């Protein structure tokens, strides 16, 4: 990302193994390459859905990241107390439910791990923001991984679109090379959030927004176009509007704000719906086909999952999929395509309350962040906080209403990394401000 490394080397950042891990994990985190660990170990190579368990490459390093974050959390106060307690209670509730229902089916333990692993990324993010050199190293590697992932995905899509006959409205998983998985769910969400974060980070550093930051925004727009994902498109458009408003002049913002909807309508009219599935999805709003309606059949899935809550209003499925917990209901849909309703169905009202605290905490940090200083002593941390805030809010308030991005093994760790940058970053900035204020008061008293 072009950051200049700080001269003051702390004890933690000077450890070669820790520095190496931060770089490796930052580079691999946005890479959308999946390893199949069930039904034959190796790169995932099937066309649509894995018959076993497939995980992104960075997920195998997640236990180390959690251990690092937990160690720093024990030694230092890296999060506000209310955030720490809420996170601990939520994960403890999920684990308790899994232990309880594992007597019925041991699969509950696996699903509890799926729900619990991404939130623990908040601890790793908190350990990064506590040390400027570690944070800079991670950001350089993460930015490189984002560029590599965006160019790889769009290159494969272009190759398939122009040179192969397998592009059926959206790119096909592994039509060119193996390793891609959930190109229609996990990957576009996580990759768009990562790209938007890097675009905002560059803009906050003072770069010309009509250079690399704008290029990143355009690449983020192409990701949902070639994968057919509506949620990431909405996130990109919302963050794009804020991006222009925040970093451009008023007249440019008004021109773009008026021109963008017209341009989208023209593009959707000129593009044949059979060329890009995303166009067909938006064109079919109001119809009754597979992708029709404003909710895209998500209202049907939501009604099915509401039946789970009616069946068991306290613990829901207890961390089991509905076909295992309540086979008599005949629900074979894997999720409600709504993170909040999903949490209610899988863990009951206690889990829902824990999840609802996330947007409340982030919104509170957003309000407090309006008064953040941009002093030289914490300018990197302030930039990271401000860059992570828009995609974090967009993921919580837009994507989470359309799908379950924060419990997926690719978009989940990336999303909670953004949440961690906001929660821990805001806390650390306020704490440093309070420390400076105390020193200035003591100096004036003398």
Short mmCIF file of C-alpha atoms in Angstrom, two decimals:
data_model
loop_
_atom_site.label_atom_id
_atom_site.label_comp_id
_atom_site.label_asym_id
_atom_site.label_seq_id
_atom_site.Cartn_x
_atom_site.Cartn_y
_atom_site.Cartn_z
CA UNK A 1 0.00 0.00 0.00
CA UNK A 2 3.02 2.26 -0.06
CA UNK A 3 3.34 3.01 3.67
CA UNK A 4 6.71 4.08 5.02
CA UNK A 5 7.68 1.87 7.91
CA UNK A 6 8.10 3.51 11.28
CA UNK A 7 11.63 3.88 12.63
CA UNK A 8 10.82 2.91 16.20
CA UNK A 9 10.86 -0.86 16.39
CA UNK A 10 8.80 -2.30 19.25
CA UNK A 11 9.62 -5.57 20.91
CA UNK A 12 6.61 -7.32 19.39
CA UNK A 13 7.17 -6.08 15.85
CA UNK A 14 10.90 -6.90 15.91
CA UNK A 15 10.22 -10.60 16.30
CA UNK A 16 10.95 -12.15 12.90
CA UNK A 17 8.32 -14.89 13.16
CA UNK A 18 5.57 -12.46 14.10
CA UNK A 19 6.56 -10.07 11.31
CA UNK A 20 6.65 -12.95 8.82
CA UNK A 21 3.22 -14.17 9.90
CA UNK A 22 1.64 -10.70 9.60
CA UNK A 23 2.93 -10.38 6.04
CA UNK A 24 1.95 -13.93 5.04
CA UNK A 25 -1.51 -13.73 6.60
CA UNK A 26 -2.16 -10.27 5.16
CA UNK A 27 -1.18 -11.47 1.69
CA UNK A 28 -3.26 -14.67 1.80
CA UNK A 29 -6.37 -13.28 3.51
CA UNK A 30 -7.96 -11.79 0.34
CA UNK A 31 -6.78 -14.61 -1.97
CA UNK A 32 -9.96 -16.51 -3.09
CA UNK A 33 -8.28 -19.90 -3.51
CA UNK A 34 -9.94 -22.79 -1.65
CA UNK A 35 -8.49 -26.08 -0.43
CA UNK A 36 -10.73 -29.12 -0.21
CA UNK A 37 -10.12 -31.00 3.03
CA UNK A 38 -12.86 -33.63 2.68
CA UNK A 39 -13.34 -36.05 -0.17
CA UNK A 40 -9.73 -35.74 -1.33
CA UNK A 41 -7.24 -33.10 -0.21
CA UNK A 42 -6.16 -30.49 -2.76
CA UNK A 43 -7.35 -27.48 -4.72
CA UNK A 44 -11.12 -27.37 -5.05
CA UNK A 45 -11.91 -28.23 -8.66
CA UNK A 46 -15.65 -28.95 -8.98
CA UNK A 47 -17.90 -26.65 -10.98
CA UNK A 48 -20.54 -25.53 -8.49
CA UNK A 49 -20.84 -26.86 -4.94
CA UNK A 50 -18.38 -28.82 -2.84
CA UNK A 51 -19.46 -32.25 -1.62
CA UNK A 52 -17.04 -31.94 1.31
CA UNK A 53 -15.45 -29.15 3.31
CA UNK A 54 -13.49 -26.52 1.38
CA UNK A 55 -11.68 -23.63 3.05
CA UNK A 56 -9.78 -20.59 1.73
CA UNK A 57 -6.01 -20.77 2.11
CA UNK A 58 -5.86 -18.07 4.81
CA UNK A 59 -8.38 -19.96 6.96
CA UNK A 60 -5.67 -22.48 7.86
CA UNK A 61 -3.68 -19.64 9.45
CA UNK A 62 -6.67 -18.30 11.38
CA UNK A 63 -5.88 -20.26 14.60
CA UNK A 64 -2.43 -18.61 14.72
CA UNK A 65 -3.97 -15.17 14.15
CA UNK A 66 -6.46 -15.82 16.95
CA UNK A 67 -3.67 -16.99 19.28
CA UNK A 68 -1.68 -13.81 18.55
CA UNK A 69 -4.73 -11.63 19.10
CA UNK A 70 -5.69 -13.45 22.30
CA UNK A 71 -2.15 -13.12 23.68
CA UNK A 72 -2.15 -9.37 23.08
CA UNK A 73 -5.66 -9.11 24.50
CA UNK A 74 -4.57 -10.78 27.75
CA UNK A 75 -1.43 -8.65 28.08
CA UNK A 76 -2.94 -5.33 27.01
CA UNK A 77 -6.39 -3.81 26.96
CA UNK A 78 -6.90 -3.80 23.18
CA UNK A 79 -10.70 -3.48 23.15
CA UNK A 80 -13.30 -1.53 25.07
CA UNK A 81 -14.71 -3.61 27.92
CA UNK A 82 -18.27 -3.71 26.59
CA UNK A 83 -17.01 -4.96 23.21
CA UNK A 84 -14.85 -7.64 24.83
CA UNK A 85 -17.62 -8.91 27.11
CA UNK A 86 -20.22 -8.95 24.32
CA UNK A 87 -17.92 -10.86 21.98
CA UNK A 88 -17.02 -13.39 24.69
CA UNK A 89 -20.65 -13.98 25.68
CA UNK A 90 -21.78 -14.42 22.08
CA UNK A 91 -19.11 -17.01 21.26
CA UNK A 92 -19.65 -18.76 24.60
CA UNK A 93 -23.36 -19.05 23.82
CA UNK A 94 -22.65 -20.61 20.43
CA UNK A 95 -20.18 -23.09 21.95
CA UNK A 96 -22.62 -23.95 24.76
CA UNK A 97 -25.38 -24.67 22.25
CA UNK A 98 -23.05 -26.82 20.16
CA UNK A 99 -21.95 -28.87 23.17
CA UNK A 100 -25.58 -29.33 24.17
CA UNK A 101 -26.83 -30.42 20.73
CA UNK A 102 -23.70 -32.39 19.79
CA UNK A 103 -25.20 -35.24 21.79
CA UNK A 104 -27.88 -35.27 19.10
CA UNK A 105 -25.46 -34.76 16.20
CA UNK A 106 -21.70 -34.00 16.40
CA UNK A 107 -22.05 -31.75 13.33
CA UNK A 108 -23.12 -29.02 15.76
CA UNK A 109 -19.48 -28.59 16.82
CA UNK A 110 -18.40 -27.99 13.22
CA UNK A 111 -21.09 -25.37 12.66
CA UNK A 112 -20.29 -23.65 15.96
CA UNK A 113 -16.68 -23.35 14.77
CA UNK A 114 -17.93 -21.86 11.50
CA UNK A 115 -19.92 -19.22 13.42
CA UNK A 116 -17.23 -18.54 16.04
CA UNK A 117 -14.01 -18.41 14.00
CA UNK A 118 -14.62 -15.16 12.03
CA UNK A 119 -15.54 -12.99 15.08
CA UNK A 120 -12.22 -13.90 16.68
CA UNK A 121 -10.55 -11.89 13.90
CA UNK A 122 -11.51 -8.83 15.94
CA UNK A 123 -8.80 -9.84 18.44
CA UNK A 124 -6.17 -10.06 15.69
CA UNK A 125 -7.22 -6.68 14.27
CA UNK A 126 -6.98 -5.23 17.79
CA UNK A 127 -3.43 -6.56 18.16
CA UNK A 128 -2.47 -4.93 14.84
CA UNK A 129 -3.78 -1.47 15.65
CA UNK A 130 -1.82 -1.49 18.90
CA UNK A 131 1.49 -1.51 17.02
CA UNK A 132 2.06 0.83 14.08
CA UNK A 133 4.84 -1.17 12.46
CA UNK A 134 2.88 -4.43 12.56
CA UNK A 135 -0.14 -2.61 11.16
CA UNK A 136 1.89 -1.11 8.30
CA UNK A 137 3.42 -4.45 7.40
CA UNK A 138 0.04 -6.11 7.36
CA UNK A 139 -1.51 -3.35 5.22
CA UNK A 140 1.25 -3.55 2.61
CA UNK A 141 0.77 -7.31 2.30
CA UNK A 142 -3.04 -7.08 2.39
CA UNK A 143 -3.07 -4.44 -0.35
CA UNK A 144 -0.83 -6.61 -2.53
CA UNK A 145 -3.15 -9.57 -1.99
CA UNK A 146 -6.20 -7.48 -2.93
CA UNK A 147 -4.66 -6.28 -6.19
CA UNK A 148 -3.52 -9.82 -7.04
CA UNK A 149 -6.96 -11.29 -6.28
CA UNK A 150 -8.91 -8.67 -8.24
CA UNK A 151 -6.68 -8.99 -11.29
CA UNK A 152 -6.75 -12.79 -11.10
CA UNK A 153 -10.53 -13.00 -10.83
CA UNK A 154 -11.22 -10.50 -13.60
CA UNK A 155 -8.55 -12.02 -15.86
CA UNK A 156 -10.12 -15.46 -15.51
CA UNK A 157 -13.57 -13.95 -16.19
CA UNK A 158 -12.29 -12.16 -19.29
CA UNK A 159 -10.56 -15.28 -20.58
CA UNK A 160 -13.71 -17.35 -20.10
CA UNK A 161 -15.99 -14.68 -21.60
CA UNK A 162 -13.95 -14.07 -24.76
CA UNK A 163 -12.21 -17.38 -25.39
CA UNK A 164 -14.48 -20.09 -23.96
CA UNK A 165 -18.13 -21.03 -24.33
CA UNK A 166 -18.78 -21.71 -20.63
CA UNK A 167 -19.70 -18.14 -19.57
CA UNK A 168 -23.42 -18.57 -18.89
CA UNK A 169 -24.36 -15.14 -17.58
CA UNK A 170 -21.53 -15.30 -15.04
CA UNK A 171 -18.10 -16.87 -14.83
CA UNK A 172 -17.92 -20.55 -13.99
CA UNK A 173 -16.03 -21.84 -10.99
CA UNK A 174 -12.79 -23.48 -12.09
CA UNK A 175 -13.57 -23.32 -15.82
CA UNK A 176 -10.00 -22.09 -16.38
CA UNK A 177 -7.99 -23.00 -13.26
CA UNK A 178 -8.93 -24.98 -10.13
CA UNK A 179 -9.16 -23.47 -6.66
CA UNK A 180 -12.17 -21.16 -6.96
CA UNK A 181 -15.20 -21.86 -4.77
CA UNK A 182 -18.41 -19.97 -3.97
CA UNK A 183 -17.77 -17.36 -6.66
CA UNK A 184 -21.44 -16.42 -6.35
CA UNK A 185 -21.49 -15.98 -2.57
CA UNK A 186 -18.32 -15.79 -0.48
CA UNK A 187 -15.82 -14.44 -2.98
CA UNK A 188 -17.52 -11.33 -4.45
CA UNK A 189 -18.51 -10.09 -0.99
CA UNK A 190 -15.11 -10.49 0.62
CA UNK A 191 -13.19 -9.23 -2.40
CA UNK A 192 -15.36 -6.13 -2.80
CA UNK A 193 -15.07 -5.27 0.91
CA UNK A 194 -11.28 -5.66 0.67
CA UNK A 195 -11.04 -3.53 -2.48
CA UNK A 196 -13.22 -0.78 -1.02
CA UNK A 197 -11.10 -0.69 2.14
CA UNK A 198 -7.92 -0.30 0.09
CA UNK A 199 -9.52 2.43 -2.05
CA UNK A 200 -10.60 4.41 1.03
CA UNK A 201 -7.20 3.86 2.64
CA UNK A 202 -5.38 5.32 -0.36
CA UNK A 203 -7.78 8.26 -0.53
CA UNK A 204 -7.36 9.03 3.17
CA UNK A 205 -3.59 9.01 2.68
CA UNK A 206 -4.03 11.94 0.32
CA UNK A 207 -3.65 10.19 -3.04
CA UNK A 208 -5.42 11.60 -6.09
CA UNK A 209 -8.80 9.85 -6.03
CA UNK A 210 -8.91 9.78 -9.84
CA UNK A 211 -5.87 7.54 -9.85
CA UNK A 212 -5.52 4.18 -8.11
CA UNK A 213 -8.43 4.71 -5.66
CA UNK A 214 -10.89 5.19 -8.53
CA UNK A 215 -9.37 2.22 -10.38
CA UNK A 216 -9.99 0.06 -7.32
CA UNK A 217 -13.62 1.20 -7.21
CA UNK A 218 -14.08 0.31 -10.89
CA UNK A 219 -12.55 -3.14 -10.34
CA UNK A 220 -14.92 -3.66 -7.42
CA UNK A 221 -17.85 -2.87 -9.75
CA UNK A 222 -16.69 -5.50 -12.22
CA UNK A 223 -16.57 -8.24 -9.56
CA UNK A 224 -20.39 -8.48 -9.09
CA UNK A 225 -20.89 -8.04 -12.83
CA UNK A 226 -18.92 -11.19 -13.71
CA UNK A 227 -20.15 -13.19 -10.70
CA UNK A 228 -23.82 -12.12 -10.75
CA UNK A 229 -23.89 -11.05 -7.08
CA UNK A 230 -26.33 -8.26 -6.27
CA UNK A 231 -25.32 -7.58 -2.68
CA UNK A 232 -21.69 -6.61 -3.42
CA UNK A 233 -22.92 -4.34 -6.22
CA UNK A 234 -25.15 -2.44 -3.81
CA UNK A 235 -22.29 -2.19 -1.30
CA UNK A 236 -19.95 -0.82 -3.99
CA UNK A 237 -22.49 1.72 -5.20
CA UNK A 238 -23.26 2.96 -1.68
CA UNK A 239 -19.59 3.21 -0.74
CA UNK A 240 -18.84 4.76 -4.13
CA UNK A 241 -21.35 7.56 -3.55
CA UNK A 242 -19.84 8.25 -0.14
CA UNK A 243 -16.34 8.05 -1.65
CA UNK A 244 -17.09 10.77 -4.21
CA UNK A 245 -18.91 12.87 -1.59
CA UNK A 246 -16.03 12.58 0.88
CA UNK A 247 -13.09 13.16 -1.44
CA UNK A 248 -14.43 15.22 -4.34
CA UNK A 249 -15.85 18.69 -4.83
CA UNK A 250 -19.56 19.40 -4.42
CA UNK A 251 -20.29 19.99 -8.10
CA UNK A 252 -18.51 16.77 -9.13
CA UNK A 253 -20.47 14.87 -6.50
CA UNK A 254 -23.80 16.24 -7.74
CA UNK A 255 -22.94 15.48 -11.38
CA UNK A 256 -21.91 11.91 -10.58
CA UNK A 257 -24.91 11.42 -8.29
CA UNK A 258 -27.29 12.38 -11.12
CA UNK A 259 -25.38 10.67 -13.91
CA UNK A 260 -24.74 7.31 -12.23
CA UNK A 261 -28.39 6.05 -12.15
CA UNK A 262 -28.89 7.13 -15.77
CA UNK A 263 -25.69 5.37 -16.81
CA UNK A 264 -26.73 2.18 -15.03
CA UNK A 265 -30.13 2.20 -16.73
CA UNK A 266 -28.50 2.70 -20.12
CA UNK A 267 -26.03 -0.11 -19.47
CA UNK A 268 -28.77 -2.49 -18.35
CA UNK A 269 -30.84 -1.61 -21.42
CA UNK A 270 -27.97 -2.02 -23.88
CA UNK A 271 -26.61 -5.23 -22.40
CA UNK A 272 -28.53 -8.36 -23.38
CA UNK A 273 -29.78 -10.11 -20.26
CA UNK A 274 -28.34 -13.43 -21.40
CA UNK A 275 -24.82 -11.97 -21.47
CA UNK A 276 -24.68 -11.09 -17.76
CA UNK A 277 -26.86 -12.69 -15.12
CA UNK A 278 -26.61 -9.58 -12.96
CA UNK A 279 -28.47 -7.63 -15.64
CA UNK A 280 -31.15 -10.31 -15.74
CA UNK A 281 -31.52 -10.18 -11.96
CA UNK A 282 -32.16 -6.44 -11.93
CA UNK A 283 -34.31 -6.59 -15.07
CA UNK A 284 -36.54 -9.25 -13.51
CA UNK A 285 -37.47 -7.21 -10.43
CA UNK A 286 -41.25 -7.44 -10.30
CA UNK A 287 -41.45 -10.71 -12.23
CA UNK A 288 -41.92 -14.19 -10.82
CA UNK A 289 -38.94 -16.09 -12.21
CA UNK A 290 -36.07 -17.57 -10.17
CA UNK A 291 -34.42 -14.19 -9.62
CA UNK A 292 -37.60 -12.13 -9.69
CA UNK A 293 -39.07 -9.85 -7.08
CA UNK A 294 -37.35 -7.18 -5.09
CA UNK A 295 -36.23 -9.76 -2.52
CA UNK A 296 -35.15 -12.34 -5.10
CA UNK A 297 -37.09 -15.13 -3.32
CA UNK A 298 -35.38 -14.24 -0.05
CA UNK A 299 -38.81 -13.58 1.44
CA UNK A 300 -39.65 -17.25 0.88
CA UNK A 301 -36.45 -18.40 2.62
CA UNK A 302 -37.07 -15.94 5.47
CA UNK A 303 -40.56 -17.35 6.04
CA UNK A 304 -39.12 -20.87 6.18
CA UNK A 305 -36.58 -19.85 8.81
CA UNK A 306 -39.21 -18.03 10.84
CA UNK A 307 -40.91 -21.41 11.22
CA UNK A 308 -37.77 -22.60 13.01
CA UNK A 309 -38.12 -19.82 15.57
CA UNK A 310 -41.77 -20.74 16.05
CA UNK A 311 -40.75 -24.37 16.58
CA UNK A 312 -38.05 -23.58 19.16
CA UNK A 313 -38.09 -19.91 20.26
CA UNK A 314 -35.24 -20.12 22.79
CA UNK A 315 -32.30 -21.98 21.20
CA UNK A 316 -33.45 -22.33 17.59
CA UNK A 317 -31.66 -25.20 15.89
CA UNK A 318 -28.89 -25.15 18.51
CA UNK A 319 -26.10 -24.75 15.92
CA UNK A 320 -27.46 -27.48 13.64
CA UNK A 321 -28.74 -26.99 10.10
CA UNK A 322 -32.54 -27.10 9.97
CA UNK A 323 -32.69 -30.39 8.05
CA UNK A 324 -30.87 -32.07 10.98
CA UNK A 325 -32.50 -30.17 13.86
CA UNK A 326 -36.09 -30.23 12.55
CA UNK A 327 -36.35 -32.73 9.67
CA UNK A 328 -40.13 -32.73 10.03
CA UNK A 329 -40.25 -29.14 8.74
CA UNK A 330 -38.70 -30.18 5.41
CA UNK A 331 -36.42 -27.13 5.20
CA UNK A 332 -33.43 -27.85 2.96
CA UNK A 333 -32.32 -24.22 2.51
CA UNK A 334 -28.90 -23.82 4.13
CA UNK A 335 -29.45 -20.26 5.33
CA UNK A 336 -32.11 -17.57 5.55
CA UNK A 337 -29.97 -15.29 3.34
CA UNK A 338 -30.22 -12.78 6.17
CA UNK A 339 -27.52 -12.73 8.85
CA UNK A 340 -29.82 -11.52 11.61
CA UNK A 341 -32.64 -13.95 10.89
CA UNK A 342 -30.05 -16.69 10.49
CA UNK A 343 -28.67 -15.96 13.97
CA UNK A 344 -32.18 -16.07 15.42
CA UNK A 345 -32.91 -19.42 13.76
CA UNK A 346 -29.58 -21.03 14.68
CA UNK A 347 -29.09 -19.61 18.18
CA UNK A 348 -32.34 -18.05 19.36
CA UNK A 349 -32.92 -14.52 20.74
CA UNK A 350 -29.66 -14.48 22.73
CA UNK A 351 -27.61 -14.99 19.57
CA UNK A 352 -29.68 -12.38 17.72
CA UNK A 353 -29.09 -9.85 20.48
CA UNK A 354 -25.35 -10.45 20.30
CA UNK A 355 -25.35 -9.96 16.54
CA UNK A 356 -27.52 -6.81 16.73
CA UNK A 357 -24.94 -5.25 19.04
CA UNK A 358 -22.44 -5.20 16.14
CA UNK A 359 -24.14 -2.47 14.06
CA UNK A 360 -24.92 -0.56 17.26
CA UNK A 361 -21.25 -0.61 18.31
CA UNK A 362 -20.06 0.37 14.83
CA UNK A 363 -22.57 3.22 14.56
CA UNK A 364 -21.46 4.50 17.98
CA UNK A 365 -17.84 4.40 16.84
CA UNK A 366 -18.84 6.26 13.66
CA UNK A 367 -20.40 9.06 15.71
CA UNK A 368 -17.39 9.23 18.03
CA UNK A 369 -15.06 9.11 15.03
CA UNK A 370 -16.33 12.44 13.71
CA UNK A 371 -14.20 14.16 16.35
CA UNK A 372 -11.04 12.06 15.82
CA UNK A 373 -7.81 13.96 15.48
CA UNK A 374 -5.38 13.39 12.63
CA UNK A 375 -2.18 14.03 14.52
CA UNK A 376 1.08 12.70 13.14
CA UNK A 377 1.51 10.30 16.05
CA UNK A 378 -1.53 8.19 15.04
CA UNK A 379 -2.25 9.17 11.45
CA UNK A 380 -1.92 5.59 10.16
CA UNK A 381 -4.38 4.28 12.74
CA UNK A 382 -6.80 7.13 12.05
CA UNK A 383 -6.65 6.40 8.31
CA UNK A 384 -7.29 2.70 8.90
CA UNK A 385 -10.24 3.49 11.18
CA UNK A 386 -11.79 5.88 8.63
CA UNK A 387 -11.12 3.51 5.70
CA UNK A 388 -12.67 0.47 7.41
CA UNK A 389 -15.79 2.29 8.60
CA UNK A 390 -17.73 2.62 5.27
CA UNK A 391 -17.32 -1.02 4.12
CA UNK A 392 -18.01 -2.27 7.67
CA UNK A 393 -21.27 -0.32 7.85
CA UNK A 394 -22.23 -1.39 4.33
CA UNK A 395 -21.63 -5.04 5.18
CA UNK A 396 -23.70 -4.81 8.37
CA UNK A 397 -26.58 -2.69 7.06
CA UNK A 398 -26.83 -3.91 3.43
CA UNK A 399 -25.13 -7.25 2.76
CA UNK A 400 -26.23 -8.82 6.03
CA UNK A 401 -29.87 -8.19 5.11
CA UNK A 402 -29.40 -10.05 1.79
CA UNK A 403 -27.16 -12.93 2.84
CA UNK A 404 -24.93 -14.23 5.67
CA UNK A 405 -21.48 -12.82 4.81
CA UNK A 406 -20.13 -12.67 8.36
CA UNK A 407 -20.34 -16.41 9.02
CA UNK A 408 -18.70 -17.50 5.78
CA UNK A 409 -15.08 -18.74 5.81
CA UNK A 410 -13.85 -16.17 3.24
CA UNK A 411 -15.93 -13.02 3.65
CA UNK A 412 -16.39 -13.60 7.40
CA UNK A 413 -12.75 -13.12 8.51
CA UNK A 414 -12.37 -10.16 6.14
CA UNK A 415 -15.58 -8.56 7.40
CA UNK A 416 -14.67 -9.00 11.04
CA UNK A 417 -11.20 -7.63 10.32
CA UNK A 418 -12.93 -4.41 9.19
CA UNK A 419 -15.11 -4.44 12.32
CA UNK A 420 -12.01 -4.98 14.45
CA UNK A 421 -10.22 -2.06 12.81
CA UNK A 422 -13.19 0.17 13.65
CA UNK A 423 -13.81 -1.05 17.21
CA UNK A 424 -10.20 -1.39 18.32
CA UNK A 425 -8.97 1.53 16.23
CA UNK A 426 -11.50 3.94 17.69
CA UNK A 427 -10.73 2.75 21.20
CA UNK A 428 -6.96 3.10 20.77
CA UNK A 429 -7.26 6.58 19.25
CA UNK A 430 -9.48 7.79 22.06
CA UNK A 431 -7.13 6.29 24.63
CA UNK A 432 -4.10 8.00 23.07
CA UNK A 433 -6.02 11.27 22.96
CA UNK A 434 -6.89 10.94 26.64
CA UNK A 435 -3.25 10.19 27.41
CA UNK A 436 -2.06 13.28 25.51
CA UNK A 437 -4.71 15.41 27.22
CA UNK A 438 -3.56 14.18 30.63
CA UNK A 439 0.06 14.97 29.82
CA UNK A 440 -0.83 18.46 28.60
CA UNK A 441 -2.82 19.14 31.78
CA UNK A 442 0.09 18.01 33.93
CA UNK A 443 2.48 20.15 31.90
CA UNK A 444 0.29 23.25 32.25
CA UNK A 445 -0.08 22.63 35.99
CA UNK A 446 3.67 22.76 36.38
#
